[in-house]
mmCIF file of C-alpha atoms in Angstrom:
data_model
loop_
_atom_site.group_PDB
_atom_site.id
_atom_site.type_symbol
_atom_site.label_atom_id
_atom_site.label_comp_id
_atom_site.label_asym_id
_atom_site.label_seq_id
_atom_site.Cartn_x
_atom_site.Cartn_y
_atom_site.Cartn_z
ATOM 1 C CA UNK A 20 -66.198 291.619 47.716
ATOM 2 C CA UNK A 21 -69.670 290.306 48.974
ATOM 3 C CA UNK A 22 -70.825 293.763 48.821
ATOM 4 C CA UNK A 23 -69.872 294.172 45.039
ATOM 5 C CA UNK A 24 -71.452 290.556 44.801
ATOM 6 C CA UNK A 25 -74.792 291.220 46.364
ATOM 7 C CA UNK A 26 -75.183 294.298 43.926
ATOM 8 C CA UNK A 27 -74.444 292.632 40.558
ATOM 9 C CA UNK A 28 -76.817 290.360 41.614
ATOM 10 C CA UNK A 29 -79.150 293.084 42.427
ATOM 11 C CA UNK A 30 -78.726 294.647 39.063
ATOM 12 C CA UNK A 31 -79.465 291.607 37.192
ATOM 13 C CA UNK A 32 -82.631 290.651 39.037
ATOM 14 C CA UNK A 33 -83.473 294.636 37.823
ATOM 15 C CA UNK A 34 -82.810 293.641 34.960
ATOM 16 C CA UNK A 35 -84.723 290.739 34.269
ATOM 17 C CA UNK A 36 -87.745 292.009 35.859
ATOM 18 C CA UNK A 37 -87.670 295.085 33.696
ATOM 19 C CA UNK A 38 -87.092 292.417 30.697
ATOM 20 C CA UNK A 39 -89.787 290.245 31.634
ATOM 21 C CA UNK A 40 -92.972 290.450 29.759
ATOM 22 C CA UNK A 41 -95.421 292.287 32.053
ATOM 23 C CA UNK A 42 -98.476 289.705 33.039
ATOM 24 C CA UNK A 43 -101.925 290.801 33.738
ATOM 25 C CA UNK A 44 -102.194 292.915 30.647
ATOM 26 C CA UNK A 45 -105.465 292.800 28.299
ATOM 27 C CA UNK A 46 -105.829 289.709 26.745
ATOM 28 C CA UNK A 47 -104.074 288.794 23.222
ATOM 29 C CA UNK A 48 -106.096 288.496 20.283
ATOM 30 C CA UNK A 49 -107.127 284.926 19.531
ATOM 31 C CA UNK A 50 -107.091 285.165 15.716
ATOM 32 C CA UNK A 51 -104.236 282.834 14.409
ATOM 33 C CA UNK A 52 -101.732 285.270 13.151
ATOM 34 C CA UNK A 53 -101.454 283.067 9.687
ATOM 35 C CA UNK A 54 -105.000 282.411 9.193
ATOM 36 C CA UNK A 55 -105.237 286.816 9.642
ATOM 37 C CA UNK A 56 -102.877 287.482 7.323
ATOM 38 C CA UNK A 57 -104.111 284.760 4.693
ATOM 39 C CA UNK A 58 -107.203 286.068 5.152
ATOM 40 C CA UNK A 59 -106.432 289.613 4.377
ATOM 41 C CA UNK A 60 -103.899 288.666 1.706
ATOM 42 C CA UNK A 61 -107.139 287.156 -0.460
ATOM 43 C CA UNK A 62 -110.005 289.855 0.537
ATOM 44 C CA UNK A 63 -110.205 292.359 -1.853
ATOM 45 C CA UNK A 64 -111.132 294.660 1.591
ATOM 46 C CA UNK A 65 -110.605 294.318 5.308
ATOM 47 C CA UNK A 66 -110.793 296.130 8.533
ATOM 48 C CA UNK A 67 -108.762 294.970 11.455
ATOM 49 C CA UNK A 68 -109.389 296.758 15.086
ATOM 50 C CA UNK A 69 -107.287 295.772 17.965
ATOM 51 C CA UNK A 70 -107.748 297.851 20.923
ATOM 52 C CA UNK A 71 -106.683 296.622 24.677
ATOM 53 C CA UNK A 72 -108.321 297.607 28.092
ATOM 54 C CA UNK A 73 -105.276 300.860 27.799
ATOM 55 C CA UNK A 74 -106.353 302.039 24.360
ATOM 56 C CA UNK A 75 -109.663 301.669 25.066
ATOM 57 C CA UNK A 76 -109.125 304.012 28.425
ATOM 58 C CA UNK A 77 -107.234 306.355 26.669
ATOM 59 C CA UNK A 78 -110.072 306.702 23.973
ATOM 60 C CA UNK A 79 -112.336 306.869 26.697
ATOM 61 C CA UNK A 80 -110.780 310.005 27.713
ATOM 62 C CA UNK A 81 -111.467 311.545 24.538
ATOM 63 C CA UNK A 82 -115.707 311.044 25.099
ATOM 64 C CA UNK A 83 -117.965 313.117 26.149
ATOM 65 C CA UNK A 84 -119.640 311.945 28.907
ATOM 66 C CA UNK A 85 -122.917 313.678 28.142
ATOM 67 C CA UNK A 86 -124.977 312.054 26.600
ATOM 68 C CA UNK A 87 -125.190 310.273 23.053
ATOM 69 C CA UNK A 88 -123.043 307.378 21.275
ATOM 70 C CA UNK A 89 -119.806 309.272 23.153
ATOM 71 C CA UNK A 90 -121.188 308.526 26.453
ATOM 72 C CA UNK A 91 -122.878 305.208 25.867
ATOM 73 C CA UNK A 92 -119.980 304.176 24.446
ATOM 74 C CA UNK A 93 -117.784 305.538 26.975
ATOM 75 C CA UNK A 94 -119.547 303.403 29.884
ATOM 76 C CA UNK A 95 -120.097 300.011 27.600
ATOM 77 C CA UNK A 96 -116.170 300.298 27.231
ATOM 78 C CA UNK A 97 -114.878 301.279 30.958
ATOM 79 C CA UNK A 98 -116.021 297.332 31.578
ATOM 80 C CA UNK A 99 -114.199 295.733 28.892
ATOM 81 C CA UNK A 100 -110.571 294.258 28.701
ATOM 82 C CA UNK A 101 -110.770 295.276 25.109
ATOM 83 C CA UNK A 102 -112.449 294.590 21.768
ATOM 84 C CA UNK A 103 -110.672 293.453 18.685
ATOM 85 C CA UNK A 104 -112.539 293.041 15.235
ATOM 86 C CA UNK A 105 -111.545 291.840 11.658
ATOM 87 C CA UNK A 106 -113.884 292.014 9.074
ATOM 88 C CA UNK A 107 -112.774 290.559 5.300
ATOM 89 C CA UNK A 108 -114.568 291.183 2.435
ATOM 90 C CA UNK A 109 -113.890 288.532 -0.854
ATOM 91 C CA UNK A 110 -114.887 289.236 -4.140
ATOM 92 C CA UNK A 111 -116.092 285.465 -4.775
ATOM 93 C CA UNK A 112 -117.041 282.813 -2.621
ATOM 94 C CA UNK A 113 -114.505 279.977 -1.999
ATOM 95 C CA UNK A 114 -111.362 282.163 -0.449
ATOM 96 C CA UNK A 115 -112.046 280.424 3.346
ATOM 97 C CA UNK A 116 -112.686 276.424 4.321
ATOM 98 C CA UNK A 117 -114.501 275.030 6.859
ATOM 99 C CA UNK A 118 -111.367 273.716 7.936
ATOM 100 C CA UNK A 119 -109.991 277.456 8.889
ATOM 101 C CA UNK A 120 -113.306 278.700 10.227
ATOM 102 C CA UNK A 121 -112.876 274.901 12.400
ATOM 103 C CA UNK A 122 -109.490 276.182 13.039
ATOM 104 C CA UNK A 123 -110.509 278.947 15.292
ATOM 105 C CA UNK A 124 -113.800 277.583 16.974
ATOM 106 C CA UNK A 125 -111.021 274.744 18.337
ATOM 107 C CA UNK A 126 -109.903 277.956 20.567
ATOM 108 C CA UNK A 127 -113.105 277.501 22.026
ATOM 109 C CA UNK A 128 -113.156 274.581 23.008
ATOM 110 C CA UNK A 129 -112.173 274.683 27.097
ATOM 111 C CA UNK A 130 -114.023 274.340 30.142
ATOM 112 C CA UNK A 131 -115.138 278.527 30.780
ATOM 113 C CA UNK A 132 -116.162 278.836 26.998
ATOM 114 C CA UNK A 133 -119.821 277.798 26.406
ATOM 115 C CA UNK A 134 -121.148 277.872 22.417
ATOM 116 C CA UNK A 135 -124.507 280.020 23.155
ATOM 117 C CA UNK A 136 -124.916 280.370 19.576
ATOM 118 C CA UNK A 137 -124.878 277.561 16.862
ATOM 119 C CA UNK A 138 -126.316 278.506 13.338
ATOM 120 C CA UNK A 139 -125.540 276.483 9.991
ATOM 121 C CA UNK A 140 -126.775 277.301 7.057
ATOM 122 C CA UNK A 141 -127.673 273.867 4.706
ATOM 123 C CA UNK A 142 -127.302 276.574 1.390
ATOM 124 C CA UNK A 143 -123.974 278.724 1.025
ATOM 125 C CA UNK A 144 -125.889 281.410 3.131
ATOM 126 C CA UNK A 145 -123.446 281.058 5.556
ATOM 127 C CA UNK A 146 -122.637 280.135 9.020
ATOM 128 C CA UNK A 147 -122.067 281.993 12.513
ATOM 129 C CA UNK A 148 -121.476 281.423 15.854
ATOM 130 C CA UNK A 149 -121.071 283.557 19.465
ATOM 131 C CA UNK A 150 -118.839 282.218 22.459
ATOM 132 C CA UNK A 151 -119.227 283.369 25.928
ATOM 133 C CA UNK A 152 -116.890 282.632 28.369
ATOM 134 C CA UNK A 153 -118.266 282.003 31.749
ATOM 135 C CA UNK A 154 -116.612 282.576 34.938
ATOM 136 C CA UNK A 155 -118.538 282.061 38.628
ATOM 137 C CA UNK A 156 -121.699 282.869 36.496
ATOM 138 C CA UNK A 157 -120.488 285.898 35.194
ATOM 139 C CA UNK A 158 -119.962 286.889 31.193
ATOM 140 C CA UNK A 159 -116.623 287.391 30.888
ATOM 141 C CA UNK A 160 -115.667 287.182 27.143
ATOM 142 C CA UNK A 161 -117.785 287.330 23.969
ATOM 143 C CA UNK A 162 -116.633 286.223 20.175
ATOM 144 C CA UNK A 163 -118.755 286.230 17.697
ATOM 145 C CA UNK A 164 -118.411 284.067 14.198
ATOM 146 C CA UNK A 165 -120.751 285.440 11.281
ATOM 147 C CA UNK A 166 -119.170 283.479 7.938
ATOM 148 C CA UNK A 167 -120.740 284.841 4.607
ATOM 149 C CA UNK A 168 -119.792 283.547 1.366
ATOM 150 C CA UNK A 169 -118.058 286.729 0.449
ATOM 151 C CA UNK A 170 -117.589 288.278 4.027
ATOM 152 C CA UNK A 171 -116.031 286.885 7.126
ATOM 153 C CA UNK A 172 -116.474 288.908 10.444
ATOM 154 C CA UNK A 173 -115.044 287.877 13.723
ATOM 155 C CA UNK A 174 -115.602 289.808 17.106
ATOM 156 C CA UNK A 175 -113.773 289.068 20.128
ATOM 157 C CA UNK A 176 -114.505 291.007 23.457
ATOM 158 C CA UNK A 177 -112.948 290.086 26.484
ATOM 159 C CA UNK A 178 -114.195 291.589 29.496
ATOM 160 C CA UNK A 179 -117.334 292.053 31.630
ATOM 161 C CA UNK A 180 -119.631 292.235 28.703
ATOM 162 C CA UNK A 181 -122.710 292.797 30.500
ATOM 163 C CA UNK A 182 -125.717 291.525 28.055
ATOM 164 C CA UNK A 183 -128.513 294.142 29.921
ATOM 165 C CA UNK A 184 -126.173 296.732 28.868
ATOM 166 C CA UNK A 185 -125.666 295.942 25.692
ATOM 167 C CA UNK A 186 -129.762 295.311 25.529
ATOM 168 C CA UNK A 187 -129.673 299.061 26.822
ATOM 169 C CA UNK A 188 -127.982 300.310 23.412
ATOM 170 C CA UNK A 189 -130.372 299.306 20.859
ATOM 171 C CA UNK A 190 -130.819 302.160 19.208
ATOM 172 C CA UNK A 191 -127.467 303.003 19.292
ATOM 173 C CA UNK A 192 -123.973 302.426 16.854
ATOM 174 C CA UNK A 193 -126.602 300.986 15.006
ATOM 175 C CA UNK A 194 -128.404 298.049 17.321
ATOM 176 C CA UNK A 195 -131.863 297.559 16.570
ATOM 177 C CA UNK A 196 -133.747 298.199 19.960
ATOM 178 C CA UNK A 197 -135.192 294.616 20.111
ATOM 179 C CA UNK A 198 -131.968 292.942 20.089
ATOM 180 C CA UNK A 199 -132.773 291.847 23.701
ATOM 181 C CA UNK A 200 -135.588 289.428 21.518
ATOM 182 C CA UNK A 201 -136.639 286.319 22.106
ATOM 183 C CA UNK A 202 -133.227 285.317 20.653
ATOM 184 C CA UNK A 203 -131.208 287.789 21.192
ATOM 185 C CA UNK A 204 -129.407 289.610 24.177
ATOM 186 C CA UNK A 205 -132.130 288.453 26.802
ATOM 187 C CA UNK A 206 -131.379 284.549 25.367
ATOM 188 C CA UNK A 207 -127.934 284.955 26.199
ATOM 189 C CA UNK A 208 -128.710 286.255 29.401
ATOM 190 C CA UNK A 209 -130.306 283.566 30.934
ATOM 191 C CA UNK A 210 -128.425 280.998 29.623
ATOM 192 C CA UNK A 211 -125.379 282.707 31.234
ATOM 193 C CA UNK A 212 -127.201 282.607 34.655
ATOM 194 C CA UNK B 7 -85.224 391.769 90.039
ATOM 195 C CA UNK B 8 -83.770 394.088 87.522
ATOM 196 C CA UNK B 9 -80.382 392.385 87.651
ATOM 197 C CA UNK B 10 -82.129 388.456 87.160
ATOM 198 C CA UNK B 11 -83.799 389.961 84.221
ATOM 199 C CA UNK B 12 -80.874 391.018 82.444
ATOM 200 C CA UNK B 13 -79.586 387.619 83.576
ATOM 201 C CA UNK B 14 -82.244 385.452 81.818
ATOM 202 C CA UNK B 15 -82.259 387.908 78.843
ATOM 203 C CA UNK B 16 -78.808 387.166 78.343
ATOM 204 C CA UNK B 17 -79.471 384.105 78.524
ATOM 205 C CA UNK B 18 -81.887 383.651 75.507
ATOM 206 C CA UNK B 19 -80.232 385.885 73.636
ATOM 207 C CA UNK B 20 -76.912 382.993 74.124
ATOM 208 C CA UNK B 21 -79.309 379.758 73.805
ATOM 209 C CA UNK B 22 -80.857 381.683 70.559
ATOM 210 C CA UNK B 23 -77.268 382.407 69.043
ATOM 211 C CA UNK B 24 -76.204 378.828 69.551
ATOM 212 C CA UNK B 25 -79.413 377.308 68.168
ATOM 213 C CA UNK B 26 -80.110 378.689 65.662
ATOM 214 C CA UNK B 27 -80.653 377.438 62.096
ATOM 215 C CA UNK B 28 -77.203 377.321 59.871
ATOM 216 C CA UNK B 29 -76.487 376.072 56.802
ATOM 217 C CA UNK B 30 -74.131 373.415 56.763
ATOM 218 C CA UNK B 31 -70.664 374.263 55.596
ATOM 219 C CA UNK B 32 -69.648 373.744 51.761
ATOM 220 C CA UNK B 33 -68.809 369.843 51.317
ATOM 221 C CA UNK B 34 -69.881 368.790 54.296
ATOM 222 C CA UNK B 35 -72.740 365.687 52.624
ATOM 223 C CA UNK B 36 -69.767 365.177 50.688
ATOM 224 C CA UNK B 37 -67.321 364.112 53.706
ATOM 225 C CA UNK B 38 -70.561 362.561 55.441
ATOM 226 C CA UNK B 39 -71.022 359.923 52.375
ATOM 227 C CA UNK B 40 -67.829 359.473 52.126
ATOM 228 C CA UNK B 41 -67.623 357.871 55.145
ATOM 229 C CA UNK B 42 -70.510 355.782 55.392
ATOM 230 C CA UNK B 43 -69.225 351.918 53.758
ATOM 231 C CA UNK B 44 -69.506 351.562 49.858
ATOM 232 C CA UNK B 45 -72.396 348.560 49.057
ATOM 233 C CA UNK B 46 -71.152 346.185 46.548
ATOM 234 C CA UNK B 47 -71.972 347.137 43.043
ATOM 235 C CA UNK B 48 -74.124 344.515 41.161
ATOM 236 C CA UNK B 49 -72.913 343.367 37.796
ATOM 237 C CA UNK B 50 -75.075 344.473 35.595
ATOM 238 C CA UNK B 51 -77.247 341.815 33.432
ATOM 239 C CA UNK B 52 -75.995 341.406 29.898
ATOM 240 C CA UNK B 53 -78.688 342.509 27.465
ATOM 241 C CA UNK B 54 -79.414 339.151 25.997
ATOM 242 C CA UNK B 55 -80.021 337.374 28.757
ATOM 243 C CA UNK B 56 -83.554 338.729 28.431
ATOM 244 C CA UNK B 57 -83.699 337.551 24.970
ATOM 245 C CA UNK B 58 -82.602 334.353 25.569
ATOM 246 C CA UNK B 59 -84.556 333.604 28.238
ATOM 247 C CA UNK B 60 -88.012 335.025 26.520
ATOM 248 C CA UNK B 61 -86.955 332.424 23.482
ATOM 249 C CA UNK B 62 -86.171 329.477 25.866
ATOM 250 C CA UNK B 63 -89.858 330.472 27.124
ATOM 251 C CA UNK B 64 -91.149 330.603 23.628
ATOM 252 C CA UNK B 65 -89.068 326.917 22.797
ATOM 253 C CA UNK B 66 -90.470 325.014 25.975
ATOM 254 C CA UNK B 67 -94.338 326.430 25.360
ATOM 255 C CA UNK B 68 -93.956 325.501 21.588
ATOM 256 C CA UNK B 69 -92.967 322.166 22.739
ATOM 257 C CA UNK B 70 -95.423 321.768 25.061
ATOM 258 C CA UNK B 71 -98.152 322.865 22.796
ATOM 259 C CA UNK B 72 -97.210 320.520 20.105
ATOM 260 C CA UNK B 73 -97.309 317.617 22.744
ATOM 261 C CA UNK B 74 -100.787 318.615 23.778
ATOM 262 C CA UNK B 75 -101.688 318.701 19.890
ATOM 263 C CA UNK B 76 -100.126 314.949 18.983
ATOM 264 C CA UNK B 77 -102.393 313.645 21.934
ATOM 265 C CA UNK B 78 -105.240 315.049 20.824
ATOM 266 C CA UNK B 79 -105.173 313.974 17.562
ATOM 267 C CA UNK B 80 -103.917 310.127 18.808
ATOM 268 C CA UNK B 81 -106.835 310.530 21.290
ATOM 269 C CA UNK B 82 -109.471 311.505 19.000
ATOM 270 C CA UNK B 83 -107.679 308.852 16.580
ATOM 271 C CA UNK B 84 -108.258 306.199 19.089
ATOM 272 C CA UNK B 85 -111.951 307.700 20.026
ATOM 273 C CA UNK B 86 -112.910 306.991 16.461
ATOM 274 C CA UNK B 87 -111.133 302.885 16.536
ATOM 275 C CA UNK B 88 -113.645 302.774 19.446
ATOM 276 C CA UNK B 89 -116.644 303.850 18.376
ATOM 277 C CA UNK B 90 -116.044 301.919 14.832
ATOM 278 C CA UNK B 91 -115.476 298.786 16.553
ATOM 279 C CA UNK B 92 -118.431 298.813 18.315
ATOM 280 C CA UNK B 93 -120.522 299.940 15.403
ATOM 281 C CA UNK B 94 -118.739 296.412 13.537
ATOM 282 C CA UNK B 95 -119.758 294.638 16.714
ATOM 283 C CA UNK B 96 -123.514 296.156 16.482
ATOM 284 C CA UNK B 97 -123.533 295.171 12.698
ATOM 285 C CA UNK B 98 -122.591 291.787 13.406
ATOM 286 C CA UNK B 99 -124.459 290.994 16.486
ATOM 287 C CA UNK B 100 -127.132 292.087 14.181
ATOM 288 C CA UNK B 101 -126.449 290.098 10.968
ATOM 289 C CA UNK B 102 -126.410 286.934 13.540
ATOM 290 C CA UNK B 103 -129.347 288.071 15.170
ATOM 291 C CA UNK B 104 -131.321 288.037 11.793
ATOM 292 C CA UNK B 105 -130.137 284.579 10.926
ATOM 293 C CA UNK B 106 -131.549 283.547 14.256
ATOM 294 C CA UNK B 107 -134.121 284.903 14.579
ATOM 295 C CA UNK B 108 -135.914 284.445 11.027
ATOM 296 C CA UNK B 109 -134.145 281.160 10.364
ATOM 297 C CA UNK B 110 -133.994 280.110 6.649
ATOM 298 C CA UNK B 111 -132.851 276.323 5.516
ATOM 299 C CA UNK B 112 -130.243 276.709 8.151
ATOM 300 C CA UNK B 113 -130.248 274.514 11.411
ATOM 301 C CA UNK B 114 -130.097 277.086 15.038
ATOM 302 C CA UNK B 115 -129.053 275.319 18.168
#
């Protein structure tokens, strides 16, 4: 009897351990699902890329690891915990608020994110900001903000997004080669140290 | 002396009779295999077990092969997400890195 009792309880501790949601995986996206879906529901064209740290490996496997994009690509991604993008494009001005693009820069607001990046535009030119999270002095997360009147681009990496690196591909999936500027990759840099 | 000769000659001529090279009688590798013990017969193999087993080759490579093929293409699928995403990322970095850099009426902190 204690036997039979010691292995249904074994078989449901099996079970909720195969049941329980696995922890440690690559991190969620940090778009709000409704403000996505609104968002694509009123752009007349969007792109949406989610890819975590096990699609990214498994795409890794399909680059050559010559040389080119494939193998520049293939090393900038080994580091990261993945990289999810949405891009909307809106026929006319007017289909976002502040209040939505206020809506996600709130997930932002903690103790390891740091704004590095704060530009407003005074005209309907737009607005755009870039996140890093910090941890022990390391970069460990980039998002990036760029709102356009008729476009609204979001880029969220989590990882070890290593700004010398990224300095390295200018030139490359379309960087320009100075992006490590004055204000560019080289800015974030040493603010992150 | 003469006598010993005649002896030995005898002799041969007795040793040559009784070794001599004779055919063996009629039947005789007939009774010999007849007594050594009969091996087992093996069954012999039904003509489509070859067939069946060159098909259940042919399924498990076809199956196989088709695998390989879906993971390539979901592999080269997911190799082109990648590179995409970081050609959006470049393009954006960028766009931000213009509004920085040449600010317009904007304020940059």
């Amino acid at each position: 009897m204690k036997v039979a009792a010691m292995r249904y309880a074994l078989l449901l501790m099996l079970g909720a351990a195969a049941v329980m949601p696995a922890s440690g995986q690559g991190s969620t996206p940090v778009f709000p699902v409704t403000l996505g879906k609104t968002l694509a529901a009123r752009a007349s064209h969007y792109t949406e890329i989610s890819m975590d740290k096990n699609m990214l490996a498994f795409a890794g496997k399909f680059m050559s690891g010559g040389s080119g994009d494939d193998a520049d690509a293939k090393k900038l991604i080994d580091k990261l915990d993945g990289i999810y993008v949405r891009e909307y494009d809106f026929e006319k001005p007017g289909q976002y608020s502040a209040e939505d693009l206020e809506q996600i820069r709130q997930q932002f607001v903690g103790s390891q994110w740091s704004p590095m990046v704060k530009e407003r535009s005074k005209t309907a030119d737009g607005n755009s900001d870039i996140y890093v999270k910090l941890v022990n002095g390391q970069m460990q997360g980039l998002f990036v903000l760029d709102a356009e009147p008729t476009e609204l681009d979001f880029v969220y990496i989590p990882g070890r997004v290593d700004p010398d690196e990224l300095q390295k591909l200018g030139g490359s999936f379309g960087l320009p080669k100075n992006l490590g500027g004055a204000q560019g990759a080289a800015s974030l840099h040493e603010r992150a140290k | 002396m003469h006598e010993e000769n005649e002896d030995f000659g005898a002799l041969e001529r007795a040793l040559g009779d009784s070794l001599g090279v004779r055919s063996a009688p009629e039947g005789f590798a007939d009774r010999v295999m007849a007594r050594l013990p009969r091996k087992p017969e093996r069954a012999a193999t039904p003509w489509w077990w070859s067939i069946a087993a060159a098909v259940l080759l042919m399924v498990c490579g076809g199956a196989y092969w088709q695998h390989a093929q879906q993971e390539r293409i979901a592999g080269e699928h997911a190799r082109a997400q990648a590179l995409l995403a970081l050609r959006l990322t470049a393009a954006v970095l960028n766009d931000v890195q213009q509004k920085v850099v040449v600010p317009g009426k904007g304020e940059t902190e």
